[in-house]
Amino acid sequence: MNDLKNYSKTNEYDKIKNITLKFEKDFLDNCKNEYEFKNLIDDLSLYSNYTVLNTLLIKCQYPNFLSLGTKQFYKDQGIKLLDNAIPIEILTPINEEYISIKENEQELVKNIKDLSKQEIKKYFDKEDKSIVFHHKDFKGLNSTILYDVKDTDMRKVDYDKGPLPALFYSSYDDIYNSFIKALYADGYKVKYVSMSNKYSFDKDSKTISLKQGLNKRIHLMIALDIYTNNISSNDMEKEMLDMVISRRIGIDKDDVSFERFQSWYKKQDMKTVDNLLKLIVNKGRKFADNFNRFYELDMQKQESLYLDDEKGLYDDFSLFS
């Protein structure tokens, strides 16, 4: 941790990267059984909105974390920290942000800190294209202190809800629309056509064509297979993405075993493993989060329609009066 925090712009960028990879390797080397492996993958894909590095840092300090926030975050919500609350330290980048300004057909680059009040107002005006983001210059790392929600005075019943595995409550018919919406949210399209093959995929347009008449479970499994295959660079990445998404949304698909992962892991360099972990976080988590967001909205709509129906808003008299 100290080695990472001491990184500054005067060091070569590779220094922090090498330290990060070593930290990840040490963590995975200490993952000894199926439970620890599945717990790690679930934490990377479910409970945290942080990078791979910070998720592992959090797990080292507070292995069974649930939901995290800064002291100010809880204070703003009127939530108090317990006296024995455990501080959890993560690392956040220090960046200098530069802005591109067009003046008299010339383009100037300024540090965002040096912008005038008028320039800042123009920068945040979405319709004004004369001042736009240019780039970030990484300067180093800073530490941020977080606390787990379990170390606050929030009632357990208000936070201990866990993930929403849709299939515990629903059929494939119920989750299918939310699954397709999650695909669209990631830039994919789905259409249904009459053809001899079950499916086809246009990689350029990211369009999945599914054969009409197949049941939704088959359509879902085909779409998931195409999606994970398209964004993976090797078989293990695909298998792990399948596992992450399936576990997060309740699809009954076999998990990657700890032995299978270990066999692959021992043959790889850490950059390849790091890419796998980042894919889980950046793609698997994103897809599952989108799915559950759409699924909850769909369930709320169905509940609302049911309640209206119970009140008689959709009976024959209501419809035609």
PDB file of C-alpha atoms in Angstrom:
ATOM      1  CA  MET A   1       0.000   0.000   0.000  1.00  0.00           C
ATOM      2  CA  ASN A   2       2.746   2.485   0.920  1.00  0.00           C
ATOM      3  CA  ASP A   3       4.623   1.726  -2.292  1.00  0.00           C
ATOM      4  CA  LEU A   4       1.506   2.533  -4.271  1.00  0.00           C
ATOM      5  CA  LYS A   5       0.773   5.741  -2.352  1.00  0.00           C
ATOM      6  CA  ASN A   6       4.319   7.009  -2.834  1.00  0.00           C
ATOM      7  CA  TYR A   7       3.958   6.973  -6.594  1.00  0.00           C
ATOM      8  CA  SER A   8       4.323  10.389  -8.218  1.00  0.00           C
ATOM      9  CA  LYS A   9       4.695  11.823 -11.713  1.00  0.00           C
ATOM     10  CA  THR A  10       8.479  11.754 -11.385  1.00  0.00           C
ATOM     11  CA  ASN A  11       8.413   7.963 -11.367  1.00  0.00           C
ATOM     12  CA  GLU A  12       7.910   5.906 -14.465  1.00  0.00           C
ATOM     13  CA  TYR A  13       4.310   4.811 -15.007  1.00  0.00           C
ATOM     14  CA  ASP A  14       5.404   1.174 -15.150  1.00  0.00           C
ATOM     15  CA  LYS A  15       6.364   1.325 -11.485  1.00  0.00           C
ATOM     16  CA  ILE A  16       2.814   1.596 -10.203  1.00  0.00           C
ATOM     17  CA  LYS A  17       1.587  -0.905 -12.770  1.00  0.00           C
ATOM     18  CA  ASN A  18       4.147  -3.497 -11.672  1.00  0.00           C
ATOM     19  CA  ILE A  19       3.288  -2.970  -8.010  1.00  0.00           C
ATOM     20  CA  THR A  20      -0.412  -3.311  -8.803  1.00  0.00           C
ATOM     21  CA  LEU A  21       0.129  -6.572 -10.684  1.00  0.00           C
ATOM     22  CA  LYS A  22       2.233  -7.950  -7.827  1.00  0.00           C
ATOM     23  CA  PHE A  23      -0.521  -7.073  -5.362  1.00  0.00           C
ATOM     24  CA  GLU A  24      -3.131  -8.815  -7.530  1.00  0.00           C
ATOM     25  CA  LYS A  25      -0.886 -11.880  -7.863  1.00  0.00           C
ATOM     26  CA  ASP A  26      -0.340 -12.095  -4.099  1.00  0.00           C
ATOM     27  CA  PHE A  27      -4.087 -11.892  -3.557  1.00  0.00           C
ATOM     28  CA  LEU A  28      -4.899 -14.613  -6.099  1.00  0.00           C
ATOM     29  CA  ASP A  29      -2.079 -16.825  -4.829  1.00  0.00           C
ATOM     30  CA  ASN A  30      -3.764 -16.770  -1.412  1.00  0.00           C
ATOM     31  CA  CYS A  31      -7.108 -17.788  -2.874  1.00  0.00           C
ATOM     32  CA  LYS A  32      -7.084 -21.438  -1.812  1.00  0.00           C
ATOM     33  CA  ASN A  33     -10.519 -22.957  -2.380  1.00  0.00           C
ATOM     34  CA  GLU A  34     -13.801 -22.813  -4.293  1.00  0.00           C
ATOM     35  CA  TYR A  35     -15.534 -20.626  -1.691  1.00  0.00           C
ATOM     36  CA  GLU A  36     -12.791 -17.967  -1.652  1.00  0.00           C
ATOM     37  CA  PHE A  37     -12.663 -17.960  -5.464  1.00  0.00           C
ATOM     38  CA  LYS A  38     -16.435 -17.509  -5.911  1.00  0.00           C
ATOM     39  CA  ASN A  39     -16.513 -14.912  -3.150  1.00  0.00           C
ATOM     40  CA  LEU A  40     -13.792 -12.914  -4.902  1.00  0.00           C
ATOM     41  CA  ILE A  41     -15.578 -13.021  -8.274  1.00  0.00           C
ATOM     42  CA  ASP A  42     -18.881 -12.012  -6.667  1.00  0.00           C
ATOM     43  CA  ASP A  43     -17.243  -9.062  -4.921  1.00  0.00           C
ATOM     44  CA  LEU A  44     -15.571  -7.890  -8.125  1.00  0.00           C
ATOM     45  CA  SER A  45     -18.843  -8.039 -10.022  1.00  0.00           C
ATOM     46  CA  LEU A  46     -21.439  -7.145  -7.417  1.00  0.00           C
ATOM     47  CA  TYR A  47     -20.802  -5.171  -4.267  1.00  0.00           C
ATOM     48  CA  SER A  48     -18.300  -2.568  -5.361  1.00  0.00           C
ATOM     49  CA  ASN A  49     -18.179   0.198  -7.937  1.00  0.00           C
ATOM     50  CA  TYR A  50     -14.417   0.389  -7.567  1.00  0.00           C
ATOM     51  CA  THR A  51     -11.485  -0.720  -9.696  1.00  0.00           C
ATOM     52  CA  VAL A  52     -10.005  -4.202  -9.402  1.00  0.00           C
ATOM     53  CA  LEU A  53      -7.134  -2.802  -7.329  1.00  0.00           C
ATOM     54  CA  ASN A  54      -9.392  -0.967  -4.884  1.00  0.00           C
ATOM     55  CA  THR A  55     -11.780  -3.896  -4.551  1.00  0.00           C
ATOM     56  CA  LEU A  56      -8.839  -6.111  -3.574  1.00  0.00           C
ATOM     57  CA  LEU A  57      -7.533  -3.452  -1.174  1.00  0.00           C
ATOM     58  CA  ILE A  58     -10.971  -3.308   0.432  1.00  0.00           C
ATOM     59  CA  LYS A  59     -11.177  -7.097   0.744  1.00  0.00           C
ATOM     60  CA  CYS A  60      -7.780  -7.191   2.455  1.00  0.00           C
ATOM     61  CA  GLN A  61      -8.967  -4.771   5.121  1.00  0.00           C
ATOM     62  CA  TYR A  62     -12.647  -5.744   5.398  1.00  0.00           C
ATOM     63  CA  PRO A  63     -13.208  -9.158   3.741  1.00  0.00           C
ATOM     64  CA  ASN A  64     -16.996  -9.247   4.165  1.00  0.00           C
ATOM     65  CA  PHE A  65     -17.781  -5.684   3.119  1.00  0.00           C
ATOM     66  CA  LEU A  66     -21.257  -4.928   1.882  1.00  0.00           C
ATOM     67  CA  SER A  67     -21.714  -1.293   0.832  1.00  0.00           C
ATOM     68  CA  LEU A  68     -19.174   1.481   1.251  1.00  0.00           C
ATOM     69  CA  GLY A  69     -19.224   5.226   1.698  1.00  0.00           C
ATOM     70  CA  THR A  70     -17.086   8.070   3.008  1.00  0.00           C
ATOM     71  CA  LYS A  71     -17.727   9.676   6.384  1.00  0.00           C
ATOM     72  CA  GLN A  72     -19.203  12.701   4.616  1.00  0.00           C
ATOM     73  CA  PHE A  73     -21.437  10.483   2.476  1.00  0.00           C
ATOM     74  CA  TYR A  74     -23.054   8.974   5.576  1.00  0.00           C
ATOM     75  CA  LYS A  75     -23.222  12.345   7.344  1.00  0.00           C
ATOM     76  CA  ASP A  76     -25.123  13.873   4.418  1.00  0.00           C
ATOM     77  CA  GLN A  77     -27.751  11.131   4.831  1.00  0.00           C
ATOM     78  CA  GLY A  78     -28.027  11.635   8.585  1.00  0.00           C
ATOM     79  CA  ILE A  79     -26.287   8.311   9.271  1.00  0.00           C
ATOM     80  CA  LYS A  80     -23.741   8.041  12.099  1.00  0.00           C
ATOM     81  CA  LEU A  81     -20.618   5.887  12.210  1.00  0.00           C
ATOM     82  CA  LEU A  82     -20.305   3.483  15.135  1.00  0.00           C
ATOM     83  CA  ASP A  83     -17.478   4.086  17.611  1.00  0.00           C
ATOM     84  CA  ASN A  84     -15.720   0.894  16.484  1.00  0.00           C
ATOM     85  CA  ALA A  85     -16.136   1.599  12.741  1.00  0.00           C
ATOM     86  CA  ILE A  86     -13.193   0.243  10.763  1.00  0.00           C
ATOM     87  CA  PRO A  87     -11.570   2.695   8.313  1.00  0.00           C
ATOM     88  CA  ILE A  88     -10.940   1.194   4.863  1.00  0.00           C
ATOM     89  CA  GLU A  89      -8.258   2.892   2.783  1.00  0.00           C
ATOM     90  CA  ILE A  90      -8.383   2.970  -1.012  1.00  0.00           C
ATOM     91  CA  LEU A  91      -6.394   4.854  -3.643  1.00  0.00           C
ATOM     92  CA  THR A  92      -7.753   7.528  -5.938  1.00  0.00           C
ATOM     93  CA  PRO A  93      -5.923   9.225  -8.831  1.00  0.00           C
ATOM     94  CA  ILE A  94      -4.773  12.820  -8.718  1.00  0.00           C
ATOM     95  CA  ASN A  95      -5.315  14.329 -12.150  1.00  0.00           C
ATOM     96  CA  GLU A  96      -4.709  17.658 -13.801  1.00  0.00           C
ATOM     97  CA  GLU A  97      -7.532  18.293 -16.265  1.00  0.00           C
ATOM     98  CA  TYR A  98      -6.966  20.347 -19.410  1.00  0.00           C
ATOM     99  CA  ILE A  99      -9.542  22.061 -21.577  1.00  0.00           C
ATOM    100  CA  SER A 100      -9.438  22.978 -25.255  1.00  0.00           C
ATOM    101  CA  ILE A 101     -10.649  26.543 -25.977  1.00  0.00           C
ATOM    102  CA  LYS A 102     -11.404  27.875 -29.456  1.00  0.00           C
ATOM    103  CA  GLU A 103     -10.774  31.610 -29.802  1.00  0.00           C
ATOM    104  CA  ASN A 104     -10.516  33.514 -33.093  1.00  0.00           C
ATOM    105  CA  GLU A 105     -10.078  30.263 -35.037  1.00  0.00           C
ATOM    106  CA  GLN A 106      -7.189  29.284 -32.754  1.00  0.00           C
ATOM    107  CA  GLU A 107      -7.200  26.462 -30.228  1.00  0.00           C
ATOM    108  CA  LEU A 108      -5.687  27.010 -26.780  1.00  0.00           C
ATOM    109  CA  VAL A 109      -5.214  24.377 -24.088  1.00  0.00           C
ATOM    110  CA  LYS A 110      -5.683  25.501 -20.468  1.00  0.00           C
ATOM    111  CA  ASN A 111      -5.694  23.818 -17.092  1.00  0.00           C
ATOM    112  CA  ILE A 112      -9.284  23.707 -15.841  1.00  0.00           C
ATOM    113  CA  LYS A 113      -8.091  25.426 -12.656  1.00  0.00           C
ATOM    114  CA  ASP A 114      -7.082  28.457 -14.718  1.00  0.00           C
ATOM    115  CA  LEU A 115     -10.444  28.995 -16.390  1.00  0.00           C
ATOM    116  CA  SER A 116     -12.337  32.203 -15.653  1.00  0.00           C
ATOM    117  CA  LYS A 117     -15.879  32.076 -14.257  1.00  0.00           C
ATOM    118  CA  GLN A 118     -17.218  32.905 -17.697  1.00  0.00           C
ATOM    119  CA  GLU A 119     -15.151  30.127 -19.302  1.00  0.00           C
ATOM    120  CA  ILE A 120     -16.297  27.604 -16.698  1.00  0.00           C
ATOM    121  CA  LYS A 121     -19.919  28.559 -17.392  1.00  0.00           C
ATOM    122  CA  LYS A 122     -19.340  28.023 -21.118  1.00  0.00           C
ATOM    123  CA  TYR A 123     -17.613  24.694 -20.443  1.00  0.00           C
ATOM    124  CA  PHE A 124     -20.649  23.311 -18.599  1.00  0.00           C
ATOM    125  CA  ASP A 125     -23.057  24.613 -21.222  1.00  0.00           C
ATOM    126  CA  LYS A 126     -23.774  21.509 -23.347  1.00  0.00           C
ATOM    127  CA  GLU A 127     -24.816  23.651 -26.301  1.00  0.00           C
ATOM    128  CA  ASP A 128     -21.550  25.624 -26.322  1.00  0.00           C
ATOM    129  CA  LYS A 129     -18.803  23.758 -28.210  1.00  0.00           C
ATOM    130  CA  SER A 130     -16.125  26.465 -27.926  1.00  0.00           C
ATOM    131  CA  ILE A 131     -14.709  24.923 -24.730  1.00  0.00           C
ATOM    132  CA  VAL A 132     -14.415  21.130 -24.506  1.00  0.00           C
ATOM    133  CA  PHE A 133     -12.563  18.555 -22.457  1.00  0.00           C
ATOM    134  CA  HIS A 134      -9.050  17.954 -23.768  1.00  0.00           C
ATOM    135  CA  HIS A 135      -7.252  15.396 -21.580  1.00  0.00           C
ATOM    136  CA  LYS A 136      -6.231  14.362 -18.072  1.00  0.00           C
ATOM    137  CA  ASP A 137      -2.626  14.378 -16.892  1.00  0.00           C
ATOM    138  CA  PHE A 138      -2.079  11.756 -14.176  1.00  0.00           C
ATOM    139  CA  LYS A 139      -0.062  13.216 -11.289  1.00  0.00           C
ATOM    140  CA  GLY A 140      -0.148  10.489  -8.677  1.00  0.00           C
ATOM    141  CA  LEU A 141      -2.353   8.785  -6.103  1.00  0.00           C
ATOM    142  CA  ASN A 142      -4.166   9.928  -3.004  1.00  0.00           C
ATOM    143  CA  SER A 143      -5.782   7.874  -0.229  1.00  0.00           C
ATOM    144  CA  THR A 144      -9.497   7.952   0.538  1.00  0.00           C
ATOM    145  CA  ILE A 145     -11.077   6.493   3.677  1.00  0.00           C
ATOM    146  CA  LEU A 146     -14.309   4.504   3.392  1.00  0.00           C
ATOM    147  CA  TYR A 147     -16.563   2.767   5.921  1.00  0.00           C
ATOM    148  CA  ASP A 148     -18.843  -0.209   5.480  1.00  0.00           C
ATOM    149  CA  VAL A 149     -22.567   0.333   5.992  1.00  0.00           C
ATOM    150  CA  LYS A 150     -22.485  -2.413   8.644  1.00  0.00           C
ATOM    151  CA  ASP A 151     -20.363  -0.026  10.769  1.00  0.00           C
ATOM    152  CA  THR A 152     -23.092   2.629  10.893  1.00  0.00           C
ATOM    153  CA  ASP A 153     -26.305   3.047  12.861  1.00  0.00           C
ATOM    154  CA  MET A 154     -28.428   2.253   9.802  1.00  0.00           C
ATOM    155  CA  ARG A 155     -30.879  -0.526  10.588  1.00  0.00           C
ATOM    156  CA  LYS A 156     -29.841  -3.918   9.247  1.00  0.00           C
ATOM    157  CA  VAL A 157     -33.240  -4.406   7.607  1.00  0.00           C
ATOM    158  CA  ASP A 158     -32.601  -1.280   5.487  1.00  0.00           C
ATOM    159  CA  TYR A 159     -29.346  -2.481   3.913  1.00  0.00           C
ATOM    160  CA  ASP A 160     -29.213  -6.266   4.145  1.00  0.00           C
ATOM    161  CA  LYS A 161     -31.162  -6.971   0.955  1.00  0.00           C
ATOM    162  CA  GLY A 162     -28.453  -8.577  -1.150  1.00  0.00           C
ATOM    163  CA  PRO A 163     -28.451  -8.980  -4.945  1.00  0.00           C
ATOM    164  CA  LEU A 164     -31.511  -9.682  -7.036  1.00  0.00           C
ATOM    165  CA  PRO A 165     -31.165 -13.053  -8.789  1.00  0.00           C
ATOM    166  CA  ALA A 166     -34.220 -12.801 -11.002  1.00  0.00           C
ATOM    167  CA  LEU A 167     -34.684 -16.523 -11.572  1.00  0.00           C
ATOM    168  CA  PHE A 168     -35.327 -17.095  -7.875  1.00  0.00           C
ATOM    169  CA  TYR A 169     -38.650 -15.417  -8.549  1.00  0.00           C
ATOM    170  CA  SER A 170     -39.194 -15.509 -12.291  1.00  0.00           C
ATOM    171  CA  SER A 171     -39.100 -17.606 -15.435  1.00  0.00           C
ATOM    172  CA  TYR A 172     -37.013 -16.949 -18.530  1.00  0.00           C
ATOM    173  CA  ASP A 173     -40.086 -15.325 -20.049  1.00  0.00           C
ATOM    174  CA  ASP A 174     -40.087 -12.812 -17.191  1.00  0.00           C
ATOM    175  CA  ILE A 175     -36.398 -11.887 -17.398  1.00  0.00           C
ATOM    176  CA  TYR A 176     -36.015 -11.962 -21.171  1.00  0.00           C
ATOM    177  CA  ASN A 177     -37.066  -8.379 -21.924  1.00  0.00           C
ATOM    178  CA  SER A 178     -34.735  -7.011 -19.224  1.00  0.00           C
ATOM    179  CA  PHE A 179     -31.898  -9.092 -20.644  1.00  0.00           C
ATOM    180  CA  ILE A 180     -32.447  -7.695 -24.148  1.00  0.00           C
ATOM    181  CA  LYS A 181     -32.585  -4.150 -22.751  1.00  0.00           C
ATOM    182  CA  ALA A 182     -29.203  -4.742 -21.080  1.00  0.00           C
ATOM    183  CA  LEU A 183     -27.790  -5.822 -24.456  1.00  0.00           C
ATOM    184  CA  TYR A 184     -29.102  -2.646 -26.072  1.00  0.00           C
ATOM    185  CA  ALA A 185     -27.604  -0.572 -23.234  1.00  0.00           C
ATOM    186  CA  ASP A 186     -24.188  -1.976 -24.199  1.00  0.00           C
ATOM    187  CA  GLY A 187     -24.609  -1.097 -27.878  1.00  0.00           C
ATOM    188  CA  TYR A 188     -25.993  -4.391 -29.226  1.00  0.00           C
ATOM    189  CA  LYS A 189     -29.141  -4.878 -31.315  1.00  0.00           C
ATOM    190  CA  VAL A 190     -31.440  -7.881 -31.568  1.00  0.00           C
ATOM    191  CA  LYS A 191     -33.793  -8.766 -34.406  1.00  0.00           C
ATOM    192  CA  TYR A 192     -35.908 -11.813 -35.162  1.00  0.00           C
ATOM    193  CA  VAL A 193     -35.855 -13.366 -38.620  1.00  0.00           C
ATOM    194  CA  SER A 194     -37.008 -16.491 -40.439  1.00  0.00           C
ATOM    195  CA  MET A 195     -33.934 -18.505 -41.410  1.00  0.00           C
ATOM    196  CA  SER A 196     -32.569 -22.042 -41.359  1.00  0.00           C
ATOM    197  CA  ASN A 197     -29.897 -21.411 -38.712  1.00  0.00           C
ATOM    198  CA  LYS A 198     -30.764 -20.568 -35.115  1.00  0.00           C
ATOM    199  CA  TYR A 199     -28.843 -17.293 -35.200  1.00  0.00           C
ATOM    200  CA  SER A 200     -26.337 -15.057 -36.961  1.00  0.00           C
ATOM    201  CA  PHE A 201     -24.221 -12.128 -35.784  1.00  0.00           C
ATOM    202  CA  ASP A 202     -23.063  -9.038 -37.647  1.00  0.00           C
ATOM    203  CA  LYS A 203     -19.977  -7.912 -35.771  1.00  0.00           C
ATOM    204  CA  ASP A 204     -19.735  -4.496 -37.469  1.00  0.00           C
ATOM    205  CA  SER A 205     -23.246  -3.425 -36.493  1.00  0.00           C
ATOM    206  CA  LYS A 206     -23.261  -5.590 -33.331  1.00  0.00           C
ATOM    207  CA  THR A 207     -26.613  -7.015 -34.442  1.00  0.00           C
ATOM    208  CA  ILE A 208     -27.760 -10.434 -33.198  1.00  0.00           C
ATOM    209  CA  SER A 209     -30.307 -12.098 -35.487  1.00  0.00           C
ATOM    210  CA  LEU A 210     -32.369 -14.813 -33.779  1.00  0.00           C
ATOM    211  CA  LYS A 211     -34.624 -17.338 -35.488  1.00  0.00           C
ATOM    212  CA  GLN A 212     -38.315 -16.756 -34.910  1.00  0.00           C
ATOM    213  CA  GLY A 213     -40.243 -19.435 -33.056  1.00  0.00           C
ATOM    214  CA  LEU A 214     -37.561 -20.520 -30.568  1.00  0.00           C
ATOM    215  CA  ASN A 215     -38.417 -20.204 -26.889  1.00  0.00           C
ATOM    216  CA  LYS A 216     -36.967 -17.348 -24.858  1.00  0.00           C
ATOM    217  CA  ARG A 217     -34.564 -19.519 -22.869  1.00  0.00           C
ATOM    218  CA  ILE A 218     -32.851 -20.601 -26.109  1.00  0.00           C
ATOM    219  CA  HIS A 219     -32.824 -17.026 -27.409  1.00  0.00           C
ATOM    220  CA  LEU A 220     -31.331 -15.785 -24.135  1.00  0.00           C
ATOM    221  CA  MET A 221     -28.599 -18.431 -24.036  1.00  0.00           C
ATOM    222  CA  ILE A 222     -27.664 -17.747 -27.670  1.00  0.00           C
ATOM    223  CA  ALA A 223     -27.540 -13.970 -27.108  1.00  0.00           C
ATOM    224  CA  LEU A 224     -25.436 -14.373 -23.952  1.00  0.00           C
ATOM    225  CA  ASP A 225     -23.021 -16.672 -25.784  1.00  0.00           C
ATOM    226  CA  ILE A 226     -22.619 -14.205 -28.670  1.00  0.00           C
ATOM    227  CA  TYR A 227     -22.211 -11.229 -26.336  1.00  0.00           C
ATOM    228  CA  THR A 228     -19.527 -12.744 -24.103  1.00  0.00           C
ATOM    229  CA  ASN A 229     -17.683 -14.294 -27.045  1.00  0.00           C
ATOM    230  CA  ASN A 230     -17.571 -10.962 -28.895  1.00  0.00           C
ATOM    231  CA  ILE A 231     -15.962  -9.004 -26.038  1.00  0.00           C
ATOM    232  CA  SER A 232     -13.537 -11.724 -24.881  1.00  0.00           C
ATOM    233  CA  SER A 233     -10.020 -12.282 -26.134  1.00  0.00           C
ATOM    234  CA  ASN A 234      -9.638 -15.877 -24.870  1.00  0.00           C
ATOM    235  CA  ASP A 235     -11.728 -18.821 -23.677  1.00  0.00           C
ATOM    236  CA  MET A 236     -11.237 -18.096 -19.978  1.00  0.00           C
ATOM    237  CA  GLU A 237     -12.425 -14.511 -20.337  1.00  0.00           C
ATOM    238  CA  LYS A 238     -15.577 -15.785 -22.048  1.00  0.00           C
ATOM    239  CA  GLU A 239     -16.209 -18.489 -19.443  1.00  0.00           C
ATOM    240  CA  MET A 240     -15.701 -16.048 -16.576  1.00  0.00           C
ATOM    241  CA  LEU A 241     -18.003 -13.447 -18.148  1.00  0.00           C
ATOM    242  CA  ASP A 242     -20.652 -16.135 -18.611  1.00  0.00           C
ATOM    243  CA  MET A 243     -20.230 -17.038 -14.949  1.00  0.00           C
ATOM    244  CA  VAL A 244     -20.396 -13.466 -13.672  1.00  0.00           C
ATOM    245  CA  ILE A 245     -23.496 -12.524 -15.649  1.00  0.00           C
ATOM    246  CA  SER A 246     -25.230 -15.837 -14.932  1.00  0.00           C
ATOM    247  CA  ARG A 247     -24.596 -15.584 -11.178  1.00  0.00           C
ATOM    248  CA  ARG A 248     -25.715 -11.971 -11.086  1.00  0.00           C
ATOM    249  CA  ILE A 249     -29.017 -12.401 -12.929  1.00  0.00           C
ATOM    250  CA  GLY A 250     -29.920 -15.974 -11.988  1.00  0.00           C
ATOM    251  CA  ILE A 251     -29.325 -17.925 -15.196  1.00  0.00           C
ATOM    252  CA  ASP A 252     -28.888 -21.637 -14.513  1.00  0.00           C
ATOM    253  CA  LYS A 253     -25.494 -22.099 -16.137  1.00  0.00           C
ATOM    254  CA  ASP A 254     -22.479 -23.967 -14.751  1.00  0.00           C
ATOM    255  CA  ASP A 255     -19.831 -21.895 -12.967  1.00  0.00           C
ATOM    256  CA  VAL A 256     -16.130 -22.009 -13.778  1.00  0.00           C
ATOM    257  CA  SER A 257     -14.601 -24.294 -11.158  1.00  0.00           C
ATOM    258  CA  PHE A 258     -11.736 -23.180  -8.946  1.00  0.00           C
ATOM    259  CA  GLU A 259      -9.588 -26.006 -10.352  1.00  0.00           C
ATOM    260  CA  ARG A 260     -10.288 -24.879 -13.927  1.00  0.00           C
ATOM    261  CA  PHE A 261      -9.347 -21.281 -13.086  1.00  0.00           C
ATOM    262  CA  GLN A 262      -6.216 -22.350 -11.200  1.00  0.00           C
ATOM    263  CA  SER A 263      -5.040 -24.494 -14.089  1.00  0.00           C
ATOM    264  CA  TRP A 264      -5.394 -21.526 -16.448  1.00  0.00           C
ATOM    265  CA  TYR A 265      -4.004 -18.973 -13.991  1.00  0.00           C
ATOM    266  CA  LYS A 266      -0.718 -20.831 -13.377  1.00  0.00           C
ATOM    267  CA  LYS A 267       0.116 -20.702 -17.102  1.00  0.00           C
ATOM    268  CA  GLN A 268      -0.516 -16.947 -17.566  1.00  0.00           C
ATOM    269  CA  ASP A 269       1.460 -13.769 -17.001  1.00  0.00           C
ATOM    270  CA  MET A 270      -0.170 -11.275 -14.645  1.00  0.00           C
ATOM    271  CA  LYS A 271      -1.028  -8.789 -17.399  1.00  0.00           C
ATOM    272  CA  THR A 272      -3.299 -11.402 -18.968  1.00  0.00           C
ATOM    273  CA  VAL A 273      -4.877 -12.125 -15.576  1.00  0.00           C
ATOM    274  CA  ASP A 274      -5.255  -8.387 -14.920  1.00  0.00           C
ATOM    275  CA  ASN A 275      -7.077  -7.995 -18.234  1.00  0.00           C
ATOM    276  CA  LEU A 276      -9.458 -10.787 -17.194  1.00  0.00           C
ATOM    277  CA  LEU A 277     -10.234  -9.140 -13.846  1.00  0.00           C
ATOM    278  CA  LYS A 278     -10.802  -5.774 -15.514  1.00  0.00           C
ATOM    279  CA  LEU A 279     -13.168  -7.353 -18.027  1.00  0.00           C
ATOM    280  CA  ILE A 280     -15.190  -8.849 -15.176  1.00  0.00           C
ATOM    281  CA  VAL A 281     -15.432  -5.435 -13.521  1.00  0.00           C
ATOM    282  CA  ASN A 282     -15.917  -3.251 -16.590  1.00  0.00           C
ATOM    283  CA  LYS A 283     -18.194  -5.517 -18.643  1.00  0.00           C
ATOM    284  CA  GLY A 284     -19.658  -8.247 -16.439  1.00  0.00           C
ATOM    285  CA  ARG A 285     -20.607  -5.854 -13.641  1.00  0.00           C
ATOM    286  CA  LYS A 286     -21.947  -3.252 -16.061  1.00  0.00           C
ATOM    287  CA  PHE A 287     -24.161  -5.733 -17.914  1.00  0.00           C
ATOM    288  CA  ALA A 288     -25.549  -7.264 -14.720  1.00  0.00           C
ATOM    289  CA  ASP A 289     -26.185  -3.846 -13.171  1.00  0.00           C
ATOM    290  CA  ASN A 290     -28.063  -2.741 -16.280  1.00  0.00           C
ATOM    291  CA  PHE A 291     -30.104  -5.940 -16.283  1.00  0.00           C
ATOM    292  CA  ASN A 292     -31.134  -5.625 -12.639  1.00  0.00           C
ATOM    293  CA  ARG A 293     -32.010  -1.950 -13.116  1.00  0.00           C
ATOM    294  CA  PHE A 294     -34.321  -2.813 -16.035  1.00  0.00           C
ATOM    295  CA  TYR A 295     -35.678  -5.874 -14.242  1.00  0.00           C
ATOM    296  CA  GLU A 296     -36.635  -3.917 -11.131  1.00  0.00           C
ATOM    297  CA  LEU A 297     -38.337  -1.259 -13.269  1.00  0.00           C
ATOM    298  CA  ASP A 298     -40.258  -3.956 -15.153  1.00  0.00           C
ATOM    299  CA  MET A 299     -41.313  -5.582 -11.884  1.00  0.00           C
ATOM    300  CA  GLN A 300     -42.470  -2.226 -10.514  1.00  0.00           C
ATOM    301  CA  LYS A 301     -44.558  -1.632 -13.644  1.00  0.00           C
ATOM    302  CA  GLN A 302     -46.128  -5.089 -13.360  1.00  0.00           C
ATOM    303  CA  GLU A 303     -46.885  -4.516  -9.682  1.00  0.00           C
ATOM    304  CA  SER A 304     -48.444  -1.146 -10.488  1.00  0.00           C
ATOM    305  CA  LEU A 305     -50.647  -2.688 -13.190  1.00  0.00           C
ATOM    306  CA  TYR A 306     -51.667  -5.468 -10.815  1.00  0.00           C
ATOM    307  CA  LEU A 307     -52.630  -2.989  -8.082  1.00  0.00           C
ATOM    308  CA  ASP A 308     -54.619  -0.902 -10.572  1.00  0.00           C
ATOM    309  CA  ASP A 309     -56.390  -4.043 -11.729  1.00  0.00           C
ATOM    310  CA  GLU A 310     -57.193  -4.939  -8.120  1.00  0.00           C
ATOM    311  CA  LYS A 311     -58.770  -1.497  -7.732  1.00  0.00           C
ATOM    312  CA  GLY A 312     -60.950  -2.186 -10.761  1.00  0.00           C
ATOM    313  CA  LEU A 313     -59.275   0.341 -13.055  1.00  0.00           C
ATOM    314  CA  TYR A 314     -59.028  -2.211 -15.848  1.00  0.00           C
ATOM    315  CA  ASP A 315     -62.353  -4.051 -15.549  1.00  0.00           C
ATOM    316  CA  ASP A 316     -64.894  -3.971 -18.357  1.00  0.00           C
ATOM    317  CA  PHE A 317     -66.835  -1.077 -16.889  1.00  0.00           C
ATOM    318  CA  SER A 318     -63.732   1.089 -16.496  1.00  0.00           C
ATOM    319  CA  LEU A 319     -62.576   0.443 -20.054  1.00  0.00           C
ATOM    320  CA  PHE A 320     -65.801   1.349 -21.769  1.00  0.00           C
ATOM    321  CA  SER A 321     -67.481   3.873 -19.514  1.00  0.00           C
TER     322      SER A 321
END
